[in-house]
Amino acid sequence: MIGPSVLSSVVDARGRPLRLGRKLGQGGEGSVYELPAETDAVAKIYHQPLSKLRTEKLHAMVGMRTEQIDRLTAWPLEVLSLSTGVPIGVKMPRVVGHKDIHQLYSPKSRRTEFRRADWRFLVRVATNLARAFATVHESSTVIADVNHGGVLVGQDARVRLIDCDSFQVFDGAKNHLCEVGVPTFTPPELQGLLFANIVRTENHDNFGLAILIFLILFMGRHPFAGRYLGPGEMPIERAVRECRFAYGAARAEARMEQPPGTPALEVVSEPVALLFERAFARQGISGSRPTAREWIGALEALEGNLKQCADSPAHWHLSGLPDCPWCRMEAATGVALFSLAISPGAAGYFDVETFWQQVTALEHPGPVPALDEAVANARVRPSEDVLVFKQQYWFHGPLALFCGAATLALALFVDLPLPGRLFFFVSAFVLYFLVRRNLRMKEDISIFIERERRLRAQWDAVRAEWDAKAGVGAFDAKLGELNQLRTQWTALPEFREQRLRDLEASKSERQLNRFLDSFRIQPGEVGGVGTSRKSVLESFGIETAADVDEAKLYRVPGVSAKLRRGLIGWRRSIEGRFRFDPDLDSTPPDKETVEQEVLVERLKLEAAIRKGFTDLQQLQKQTLFARTSLKSKVEETHRAFQQCAADLKAVRR
Amino acid sequence: MSELEQIPFGASEFAENPEPRCPCLLLLDTSASMAGPPIDELNRGLAAFKQELVADTLAMKRVELGVVTFGPVHLLTDFQTPDHFMPPNLASAGDTPMGAAIAGGLEMIRQRKQAYKTNGISYYRPWVFLITDGAPTDGWEAAAEMVKQGEAEKHFSFFAVGVDGADMDVLGKISVRAPLKLSGLRFSDLFAWLSASLSNVSRSQMGQAVQLLPPGWAEV
């Protein structure tokens, strides 16, 4: 590895010492440093000294530079060495203000990172990307490792290709190969191969280019990521290898379906669609994939044939389509595809009724499932413990029986007068029960009582947990909350009307207030108010006639009753001059405040509805999860409790 | 455009973010023995975990977190990207029903993968992270079997981390990989490592083995 001491001995191509600044980033191969002396270049210093082959390649690249290449790529500017002459790095242009292309093609990050990007912008970026590819290809270079990390995009839709030191370069005599590649951008014929000895071609690049263009135009979707209708797994790499283009005309034969809620291939013009078909078809392997130049032409034509959607100014789409594909997609998914910043004043993509379809589609967890009925109603036999217990006190029963029986024998077999017989007869039963009871008192059943008490407490706790987690209380409460939000959202127009009516109702008052506000308290104008008193009043927020108010004046120290009367009288006299003009409309700023207020309210409600729906989804999952994960515990606890209860009953018998 | 008519539930999250997903399931022990410093450190670690994932723009779109706590078993959050993930304030209580937590968690993974497939979203092999300081108080043998089978079929990668007091023998029987022992209460280091590893995975290629960073938080 290169240590810090070495970093101070870096020299440029002409052998002059090069001072490195702050480290900007670090990758697998090396680190990138600022150059304090140059604002438009950076230095990439490799972790290991460069091999001879690598150095040759970089020198070759430096020699190939053209103005056009410099504009479209971060091409190596010169090779850097250590003062000992060992090549160690490369100087490259610094690309400022650009972002990774994945930030652009995913709708979620596009909304925040590319606030001006509509579909026109996306088509333009795709065209610019094709231009960059064409430029590189026309200088006998192959990008080879095409991937989403190698393209940066500016806010003006211009692209820059970075990581150029991995390009495959032909220096007139030989090819300097590229040893890496990203499978999702790798053409079928190269899938699974080691790149070390493979000479990459433009046709290979053209596959990666088509993938990138597809990602840009189709809302970040990979052309080979679809629903596979056959058995088994279908990762992207396999779909690529087997040429299963999920949006293509031949998708049915490939047993693929495009993912739900995605735009169909028809959203691009027919020529562009045909280019995609050619790029992803098996026939493309033989070299017939569309070139970067072909893409430029077709995409330029597409850009010239776009129209703005009548309903949402943020939507641009191919003219001649029956309806706006982005409206359909947004309505179907409830997701904003483009930044709202480009559609000020638009109704917005959010439509509560459409969104509500998702809410209603979310399956209600249903009532708490009844616990196993068989368990609940089973007659539980006393356990082994009870038998042992009964054995321990086996003689109690017979003993009581004996006492009773003996007395009964007296009643039956001893010759006694009838009252005597009757006495013994009754005594026999009394004796039996008394002895039985007394003996039972001596039996130690506390262990069964204690056990039953503990299990009952456990069962109560578990049942409470079951009701709380497996029940639908939380889900229903959240759904109720969402319903309320929906009602509020639907009532927004009325809310707005109400605010405007309020505005109208308070018109006279506001006119008066404005009128009063135009009279400043001037020294000398009101008796007793001089310059110093004026500034005291000002520090209490009393500057104009509109501010003069009995309660306010009380709070100001040193204002005598006389002065107070004077000020209020002054205000009254001005009020007397005021004439209400009903024809004077509420001023635009007032109305704007209302509109702003309504907008804020709407956005707040939308955010709350989205958040509430996410919470609802979580609650549904949590409930269903609890029902499966807690069930056995609940049933076990219930069974254990029933056993203890039965045992207790048995020993008490 | 007939495909636009039928929208299965849950499609919107994939429409706005069609990036490949890298699901990570945390199975966290919140049994009574975790009370005090362990649970506090765990909470702190989780909060830092979110911050670190959110700082990485690609990981923020690709990594999905699901959390199941046990003691008792509870689904804290189903899989969602880190920006939606709210670091919880976990409290400790109850026993250690590890078996039920694993079984429930693996079922969540199965359902999530189904959702990816339905919506044409590709995904990396899910990671399951079990963190415990005790021994299971329920039947764990069936769960161990599920882990073994899932690992063999490459359905997920299962990692077990034992905090001081954990029954490492049982963990060794549940996890195919050797369980790791957290040194002290270095939860923050553990989650920093996990977020860095997930960032690496989210940058890697699907189907390729990712070189794991050395776990500096583990006892050797």
Coordinates of C-alpha atoms in Angstrom, one line a residue, chain A residues 55-526:
Chain A
T55 CA 1.2 2.3 -17.5
E56 CA 1.4 1.6 -21.3
K57 CA -2.4 1.7 -21.4
L58 CA -2.7 5.0 -19.6
H59 CA 0.1 6.6 -21.7
A60 CA -1.8 5.4 -24.8
M61 CA -5.0 7.0 -23.5
V62 CA -3.3 10.3 -22.7
G63 CA -2.1 10.3 -26.3
M64 CA -5.6 9.7 -27.7
R65 CA -7.3 12.7 -26.1
T66 CA -9.5 14.9 -28.3
E67 CA -11.6 17.9 -27.3
Q68 CA -14.7 15.9 -27.8
I69 CA -13.5 13.1 -25.6
D70 CA -12.6 15.6 -22.9
R71 CA -16.1 17.0 -23.0
L72 CA -17.9 13.7 -22.6
T73 CA -15.6 11.7 -20.4
A74 CA -13.2 12.0 -17.5
W75 CA -10.4 10.9 -19.7
P76 CA -6.9 10.5 -18.1
L77 CA -4.9 13.8 -18.6
E78 CA -1.4 12.6 -17.6
V79 CA 0.3 9.8 -15.8
L80 CA 1.7 10.6 -12.4
S81 CA 4.7 9.0 -10.9
L82 CA 6.7 8.9 -7.7
S83 CA 9.8 11.0 -7.6
T84 CA 11.7 7.7 -8.1
G85 CA 10.0 7.3 -11.5
V86 CA 7.6 4.6 -10.5
P87 CA 4.2 5.2 -12.1
I88 CA 1.6 5.5 -9.4
G89 CA -1.4 7.4 -10.6
V90 CA -3.2 9.5 -13.1
K91 CA -4.5 13.0 -13.4
M92 CA -8.1 13.3 -14.5
P93 CA -10.6 16.1 -15.0
R94 CA -12.7 16.9 -12.0
V95 CA -16.4 16.4 -12.7
V96 CA -18.4 18.9 -10.5
G97 CA -22.1 19.1 -10.0
H98 CA -22.9 15.8 -11.6
K99 CA -24.8 12.9 -9.9
D100 CA -24.8 9.1 -10.4
I101 CA -27.2 8.1 -13.2
H102 CA -29.1 5.8 -10.8
Q103 CA -30.2 9.0 -8.9
L104 CA -31.9 10.1 -12.1
Y105 CA -33.6 6.9 -13.3
S106 CA -35.2 5.9 -10.0
P107 CA -38.4 7.9 -9.5
K108 CA -37.9 8.2 -5.8
S109 CA -34.4 9.8 -6.0
R110 CA -35.2 11.7 -9.2
R111 CA -37.9 13.7 -7.3
T112 CA -35.3 15.1 -5.0
E113 CA -32.0 15.0 -6.9
F114 CA -33.2 16.0 -10.4
R115 CA -36.1 18.4 -9.7
R116 CA -36.2 19.7 -13.3
A117 CA -36.2 16.3 -14.9
D118 CA -39.4 15.4 -16.9
W119 CA -39.5 12.7 -19.6
R120 CA -38.1 15.1 -22.2
F121 CA -35.1 15.5 -20.0
L122 CA -34.8 11.7 -19.7
V123 CA -34.9 11.3 -23.5
R124 CA -32.3 14.0 -23.8
V125 CA -30.0 12.3 -21.3
A126 CA -30.4 9.0 -23.2
T127 CA -29.4 10.8 -26.4
N128 CA -26.4 12.4 -24.7
L129 CA -25.4 9.1 -23.4
A130 CA -25.5 7.6 -26.9
R131 CA -23.4 10.5 -28.1
A132 CA -20.8 9.8 -25.4
F133 CA -20.7 6.1 -26.4
A134 CA -20.4 7.0 -30.1
T135 CA -17.5 9.4 -29.3
V136 CA -15.7 6.7 -27.4
H137 CA -16.3 4.1 -30.0
E138 CA -15.1 6.3 -32.8
S139 CA -11.7 6.5 -31.1
S140 CA -11.1 2.7 -31.2
T141 CA -12.1 2.4 -27.6
V142 CA -14.6 0.1 -26.0
I143 CA -16.1 1.0 -22.6
A144 CA -16.3 -2.7 -21.7
D145 CA -17.4 -2.3 -18.1
V146 CA -20.6 -0.5 -18.7
N147 CA -22.5 0.0 -15.5
H148 CA -24.7 2.4 -13.5
G149 CA -21.7 3.7 -11.6
G150 CA -19.8 4.8 -14.7
V151 CA -22.1 7.5 -15.9
L152 CA -22.6 10.9 -14.2
V153 CA -25.4 13.3 -15.2
G154 CA -25.6 17.0 -14.8
Q155 CA -28.6 19.2 -14.1
D156 CA -28.4 20.3 -17.7
A157 CA -28.8 16.6 -19.0
R158 CA -25.2 16.4 -20.1
V159 CA -23.4 13.2 -19.2
R160 CA -19.8 12.4 -18.4
L161 CA -18.4 8.9 -18.6
I162 CA -16.1 8.2 -15.6
D163 CA -13.8 5.4 -14.6
C164 CA -12.2 5.7 -18.1
D165 CA -9.0 3.9 -16.9
S166 CA -11.0 0.6 -17.2
F167 CA -11.9 1.2 -20.8
Q168 CA -10.5 -1.2 -23.4
V169 CA -8.1 0.8 -25.5
F170 CA -6.5 0.1 -28.9
D171 CA -3.2 1.9 -29.2
G172 CA -2.7 1.1 -32.9
A173 CA -0.7 -2.0 -32.2
K174 CA -2.6 -3.9 -29.5
N175 CA -5.7 -3.9 -27.3
H176 CA -5.4 -3.0 -23.6
L177 CA -8.1 -5.2 -22.1
C178 CA -10.6 -4.6 -19.4
E179 CA -10.8 -7.3 -16.8
V180 CA -14.1 -6.5 -15.1
G181 CA -17.8 -6.3 -15.9
V182 CA -21.1 -6.0 -14.2
P183 CA -23.4 -9.0 -15.0
T184 CA -26.7 -7.0 -15.4
F185 CA -25.1 -4.9 -18.2
T186 CA -23.2 -7.8 -19.7
P187 CA -24.5 -9.3 -23.0
P188 CA -25.7 -12.9 -23.1
E189 CA -22.7 -14.2 -25.0
L190 CA -20.3 -13.0 -22.2
Q191 CA -22.4 -14.0 -19.2
G192 CA -20.5 -16.1 -16.7
L193 CA -17.2 -15.8 -18.6
L194 CA -13.9 -14.4 -17.1
F195 CA -13.1 -11.2 -18.8
A196 CA -9.3 -11.3 -18.3
N197 CA -8.6 -12.6 -21.9
I198 CA -11.6 -11.5 -23.8
V199 CA -11.4 -8.8 -26.4
R200 CA -14.6 -6.8 -26.0
T201 CA -16.3 -5.3 -29.0
E202 CA -18.6 -2.3 -29.7
N203 CA -21.4 -4.8 -30.0
H204 CA -20.9 -5.8 -26.4
D205 CA -21.0 -2.2 -25.4
N206 CA -24.1 -1.7 -27.4
F207 CA -25.9 -4.2 -25.2
G208 CA -24.9 -2.2 -22.1
L209 CA -25.9 1.0 -23.7
A210 CA -29.4 -0.3 -24.6
I211 CA -29.8 -1.5 -20.9
L212 CA -28.9 2.0 -19.7
I213 CA -31.2 3.7 -22.1
F214 CA -34.0 1.4 -21.1
L215 CA -33.4 2.1 -17.4
I216 CA -33.6 5.8 -18.1
L217 CA -36.8 5.7 -20.2
F218 CA -38.6 3.1 -18.3
M219 CA -38.5 4.5 -14.7
G220 CA -35.5 2.5 -13.6
R221 CA -36.8 -0.9 -14.6
H222 CA -34.3 -3.4 -15.9
P223 CA -35.5 -4.8 -19.3
F224 CA -34.8 -8.4 -18.1
A225 CA -36.4 -8.1 -14.7
G226 CA -39.9 -9.4 -15.2
R227 CA -42.3 -12.0 -13.9
Y228 CA -41.2 -15.4 -14.9
L229 CA -44.1 -17.7 -15.5
G230 CA -42.1 -20.9 -15.6
P231 CA -40.9 -22.9 -12.6
G232 CA -37.8 -22.0 -10.6
E233 CA -35.9 -18.8 -10.1
M234 CA -35.2 -16.3 -12.9
P235 CA -32.5 -13.9 -11.7
I236 CA -31.6 -11.1 -14.2
E237 CA -28.3 -12.8 -15.2
R238 CA -30.2 -15.9 -16.3
A239 CA -32.8 -13.9 -18.1
V240 CA -30.1 -12.1 -20.0
R241 CA -28.3 -15.2 -20.8
E242 CA -31.5 -16.8 -22.1
C243 CA -32.6 -13.5 -23.9
R244 CA -35.8 -13.2 -22.0
F245 CA -36.7 -9.5 -22.7
A246 CA -39.7 -9.0 -20.4
Y247 CA -41.2 -6.1 -22.5
G248 CA -40.5 -7.5 -26.0
A249 CA -42.9 -8.8 -28.6
A250 CA -41.5 -12.3 -28.0
R251 CA -42.0 -12.2 -24.2
A252 CA -44.8 -14.7 -24.3
E253 CA -42.5 -17.4 -25.9
A254 CA -39.9 -16.4 -23.3
R255 CA -42.6 -17.1 -20.6
M256 CA -42.0 -13.6 -19.3
E257 CA -44.4 -10.9 -18.3
Q258 CA -43.4 -7.3 -17.6
P259 CA -43.8 -6.3 -14.0
P260 CA -47.1 -4.9 -12.9
G261 CA -47.5 -1.1 -13.0
T262 CA -44.7 -0.6 -15.5
P263 CA -45.0 1.2 -18.9
A264 CA -45.4 -0.9 -22.0
L265 CA -42.8 -0.8 -24.7
E266 CA -45.2 1.4 -26.8
V267 CA -44.5 4.5 -24.7
V268 CA -41.4 4.9 -26.9
S269 CA -41.7 5.6 -30.6
E270 CA -41.8 2.6 -32.9
P271 CA -38.3 3.1 -34.2
V272 CA -36.9 3.2 -30.6
A273 CA -38.9 0.1 -29.6
L274 CA -37.4 -1.7 -32.6
L275 CA -34.0 -0.7 -31.5
F276 CA -34.7 -2.3 -28.1
E277 CA -36.0 -5.4 -29.7
R278 CA -32.8 -5.7 -31.8
A279 CA -30.5 -4.9 -28.9
F280 CA -32.0 -7.6 -26.7
A281 CA -32.8 -10.3 -29.2
R282 CA -30.7 -13.4 -29.6
Q283 CA -29.8 -12.3 -33.1
G284 CA -27.9 -9.4 -31.6
I285 CA -25.2 -11.8 -30.4
S286 CA -23.9 -12.0 -34.0
G287 CA -23.2 -8.3 -34.1
S288 CA -26.4 -6.6 -35.1
R289 CA -27.2 -4.7 -32.0
P290 CA -28.0 -1.0 -32.7
T291 CA -25.0 1.2 -32.6
A292 CA -24.7 4.4 -30.5
R293 CA -25.2 6.4 -33.7
E294 CA -28.5 4.6 -34.5
W295 CA -29.7 5.4 -31.0
I296 CA -28.9 9.1 -31.4
G297 CA -31.0 9.4 -34.5
A298 CA -34.0 7.5 -33.1
L299 CA -33.9 9.3 -29.7
E300 CA -33.6 12.7 -31.3
A301 CA -36.7 11.9 -33.4
L302 CA -38.5 10.7 -30.3
E303 CA -37.7 14.0 -28.4
G304 CA -39.1 15.9 -31.3
N305 CA -42.3 14.0 -31.1
L306 CA -43.3 14.6 -27.5
K307 CA -46.3 16.4 -26.1
Q308 CA -47.3 17.7 -22.8
C309 CA -50.1 16.0 -20.9
A310 CA -53.2 18.1 -20.6
D311 CA -53.8 17.1 -17.0
S312 CA -50.4 17.3 -15.5
P313 CA -47.7 19.7 -16.8
A314 CA -45.0 17.4 -15.4
H315 CA -45.9 14.8 -17.9
W316 CA -44.4 14.7 -21.3
H317 CA -45.0 11.7 -23.5
L318 CA -45.0 10.5 -27.1
S319 CA -47.8 12.2 -29.0
G320 CA -50.3 9.9 -30.6
L321 CA -50.7 7.7 -27.6
P322 CA -54.4 7.2 -26.6
D323 CA -53.7 8.6 -23.1
C324 CA -50.8 9.8 -20.9
P325 CA -48.9 6.7 -19.8
W326 CA -47.5 8.6 -16.7
C327 CA -50.9 9.6 -15.5
R328 CA -52.0 6.0 -15.8
M329 CA -48.9 4.8 -14.0
E330 CA -49.2 7.4 -11.2
A331 CA -52.9 6.7 -10.8
A332 CA -52.3 3.0 -10.6
T333 CA -49.4 3.1 -8.2
G334 CA -50.0 6.4 -6.3
V335 CA -46.3 7.3 -6.9
A336 CA -45.1 10.6 -8.3
L337 CA -42.8 9.8 -11.2
F338 CA -41.4 13.3 -11.6
S339 CA -40.6 16.1 -9.2
L340 CA -43.6 18.2 -8.2
A341 CA -41.3 21.2 -8.7
I342 CA -41.9 21.1 -12.4
S343 CA -45.6 21.3 -12.1
P344 CA -46.3 24.2 -9.9
G345 CA -50.0 24.8 -9.2
A346 CA -50.9 21.4 -10.7
A347 CA -53.5 19.4 -8.9
G348 CA -50.7 17.0 -8.1
Y349 CA -50.5 13.3 -8.7
F350 CA -52.2 12.5 -5.5
D351 CA -55.7 11.4 -5.8
V352 CA -57.2 10.1 -2.6
E353 CA -59.8 7.9 -4.4
T354 CA -57.1 6.2 -6.4
F355 CA -54.9 5.8 -3.4
W356 CA -57.8 4.4 -1.5
Q357 CA -57.9 1.4 -3.8
Q358 CA -54.6 0.3 -2.3
V359 CA -56.1 0.8 1.2
T360 CA -59.1 -1.3 0.4
A361 CA -57.0 -3.9 -1.4
L362 CA -55.1 -4.4 1.9
E363 CA -56.6 -7.4 3.4
H364 CA -58.2 -6.9 6.8
P365 CA -56.6 -9.4 9.2
G366 CA -60.1 -10.6 10.2
P367 CA -61.3 -11.3 13.7
V368 CA -59.0 -12.9 16.2
P369 CA -59.0 -16.6 15.3
A370 CA -60.7 -18.7 18.0
L371 CA -58.2 -20.7 20.0
D372 CA -58.3 -24.4 19.4
E373 CA -61.9 -25.3 20.3
A374 CA -61.0 -28.9 21.0
V375 CA -58.5 -27.8 23.6
A376 CA -60.9 -25.3 25.1
N377 CA -63.7 -27.8 25.6
A378 CA -61.7 -31.0 26.2
R379 CA -62.4 -32.7 29.5
V380 CA -59.1 -32.8 31.1
R381 CA -58.2 -35.8 33.1
P382 CA -56.4 -35.2 36.4
S383 CA -52.7 -35.6 36.0
E384 CA -50.3 -38.2 37.5
D385 CA -49.6 -35.8 40.3
V386 CA -53.2 -36.2 41.5
L387 CA -52.9 -39.9 41.5
V388 CA -49.8 -39.8 43.5
F389 CA -51.5 -37.4 45.9
K390 CA -54.5 -39.6 46.2
Q391 CA -52.3 -42.6 46.9
Q392 CA -50.6 -40.6 49.7
Y393 CA -53.9 -40.1 51.4
W394 CA -55.5 -43.3 50.2
F395 CA -56.9 -44.2 53.7
H396 CA -58.9 -41.0 54.2
G397 CA -61.8 -42.2 52.2
P398 CA -62.0 -45.7 53.6
L399 CA -61.5 -44.4 57.1
A400 CA -64.4 -42.0 56.9
L401 CA -66.5 -44.7 55.2
F402 CA -65.7 -47.0 58.1
C403 CA -66.8 -44.5 60.7
G404 CA -70.0 -43.9 58.8
A405 CA -70.6 -47.6 58.2
A406 CA -69.9 -48.5 61.8
T407 CA -72.5 -46.0 63.0
L408 CA -74.9 -47.1 60.3
A409 CA -74.5 -50.7 61.5
L410 CA -75.5 -49.6 65.0
A411 CA -78.6 -48.1 63.5
L412 CA -79.4 -51.2 61.5
F413 CA -78.4 -54.1 63.6
V414 CA -78.6 -53.1 67.3
D415 CA -82.0 -53.4 68.7
L416 CA -83.0 -49.9 69.6
P417 CA -86.2 -47.9 69.9
L418 CA -87.1 -46.1 66.7
P419 CA -85.8 -42.6 67.8
G420 CA -82.5 -44.2 68.7
R421 CA -82.2 -45.9 65.3
L422 CA -83.1 -42.7 63.7
F423 CA -80.4 -40.9 65.7
F424 CA -77.7 -43.3 64.7
F425 CA -78.9 -43.4 61.2
V426 CA -78.5 -39.6 60.8
S427 CA -75.3 -39.7 62.8
A428 CA -73.8 -42.2 60.4
F429 CA -74.0 -39.7 57.5
V430 CA -73.0 -36.7 59.6
L431 CA -70.0 -38.7 60.9
Y432 CA -69.0 -39.7 57.5
F433 CA -68.9 -36.2 56.1
L434 CA -67.3 -34.7 59.3
V435 CA -64.5 -37.2 59.3
R436 CA -64.1 -36.9 55.6
R437 CA -63.9 -33.1 55.9
N438 CA -61.5 -33.2 58.8
L439 CA -59.2 -35.5 57.1
R440 CA -59.3 -33.5 54.0
M441 CA -58.3 -30.4 56.0
K442 CA -55.2 -32.2 57.0
E443 CA -54.4 -33.0 53.3
D444 CA -51.8 -30.6 52.0
I445 CA -53.3 -29.3 48.7
S446 CA -51.5 -25.9 48.9
I447 CA -49.1 -27.0 46.2
F448 CA -52.1 -27.5 43.8
I449 CA -53.6 -24.2 44.8
E450 CA -50.4 -22.4 44.3
R451 CA -49.8 -24.1 40.9
E452 CA -53.3 -23.2 39.7
R453 CA -52.9 -19.6 40.8
R454 CA -49.6 -19.2 39.0
L455 CA -50.9 -20.8 35.8
R456 CA -54.1 -18.8 35.9
A457 CA -52.0 -15.6 36.1
Q458 CA -49.8 -16.8 33.2
W459 CA -52.9 -17.7 31.2
D460 CA -54.4 -14.3 31.8
A461 CA -51.2 -12.6 30.7
V462 CA -50.8 -14.6 27.6
R463 CA -54.5 -14.2 26.7
A464 CA -54.1 -10.4 27.1
E465 CA -51.0 -10.5 24.9
W466 CA -52.8 -12.5 22.3
D467 CA -55.8 -10.2 22.3
A468 CA -53.5 -7.2 22.0
K469 CA -51.2 -8.5 19.3
A470 CA -53.4 -10.9 17.4
G471 CA -56.5 -8.8 17.7
V472 CA -57.5 -6.1 15.2
G473 CA -57.9 -3.2 17.7
A474 CA -54.7 -1.4 16.5
F475 CA -55.4 -2.1 12.9
D476 CA -59.0 -0.9 13.1
A477 CA -57.9 2.2 15.0
K478 CA -55.4 3.0 12.3
L479 CA -57.9 2.4 9.6
G480 CA -60.3 4.7 11.3
E481 CA -57.6 7.3 11.5
L482 CA -56.9 7.0 7.8
N483 CA -60.6 7.3 7.0
Q484 CA -60.7 10.5 9.0
L485 CA -57.8 11.8 7.0
R486 CA -59.5 10.9 3.8
T487 CA -62.6 12.7 4.8
Q488 CA -60.5 15.8 5.6
W489 CA -58.7 15.5 2.3
T490 CA -62.0 15.3 0.4
A491 CA -63.3 18.3 2.3
L492 CA -60.3 20.4 1.3
P493 CA -62.3 22.4 -1.3
E494 CA -64.9 23.2 1.3
F495 CA -62.1 24.1 3.7
R496 CA -60.8 26.5 1.0
E497 CA -64.2 28.0 0.4
Q498 CA -64.7 28.5 4.1
R499 CA -61.4 30.3 4.4
L500 CA -62.3 32.5 1.5
R501 CA -65.7 33.3 3.0
D502 CA -63.9 34.1 6.3
L503 CA -61.7 36.4 4.3
E504 CA -64.8 38.1 2.8
A505 CA -66.5 38.4 6.1
S506 CA -63.6 40.1 7.7
K507 CA -63.2 42.4 4.7
S508 CA -64.5 45.5 6.4
E509 CA -62.4 44.9 9.5
R510 CA -59.3 44.3 7.5
Q511 CA -59.9 47.4 5.4
L512 CA -60.2 49.4 8.6
N513 CA -57.1 47.9 10.0
R514 CA -55.1 48.7 6.9
F515 CA -56.5 52.2 7.0
L516 CA -55.5 52.7 10.6
D517 CA -52.1 51.2 10.0
S518 CA -51.3 53.9 7.6
F519 CA -51.3 56.5 10.4
R520 CA -48.1 56.4 12.3
I521 CA -47.8 57.9 15.8
Q522 CA -45.9 61.1 15.3
P523 CA -44.4 63.2 18.1
G524 CA -46.6 66.2 18.7
E525 CA -49.6 64.8 16.9
V526 CA -51.0 63.3 20.1

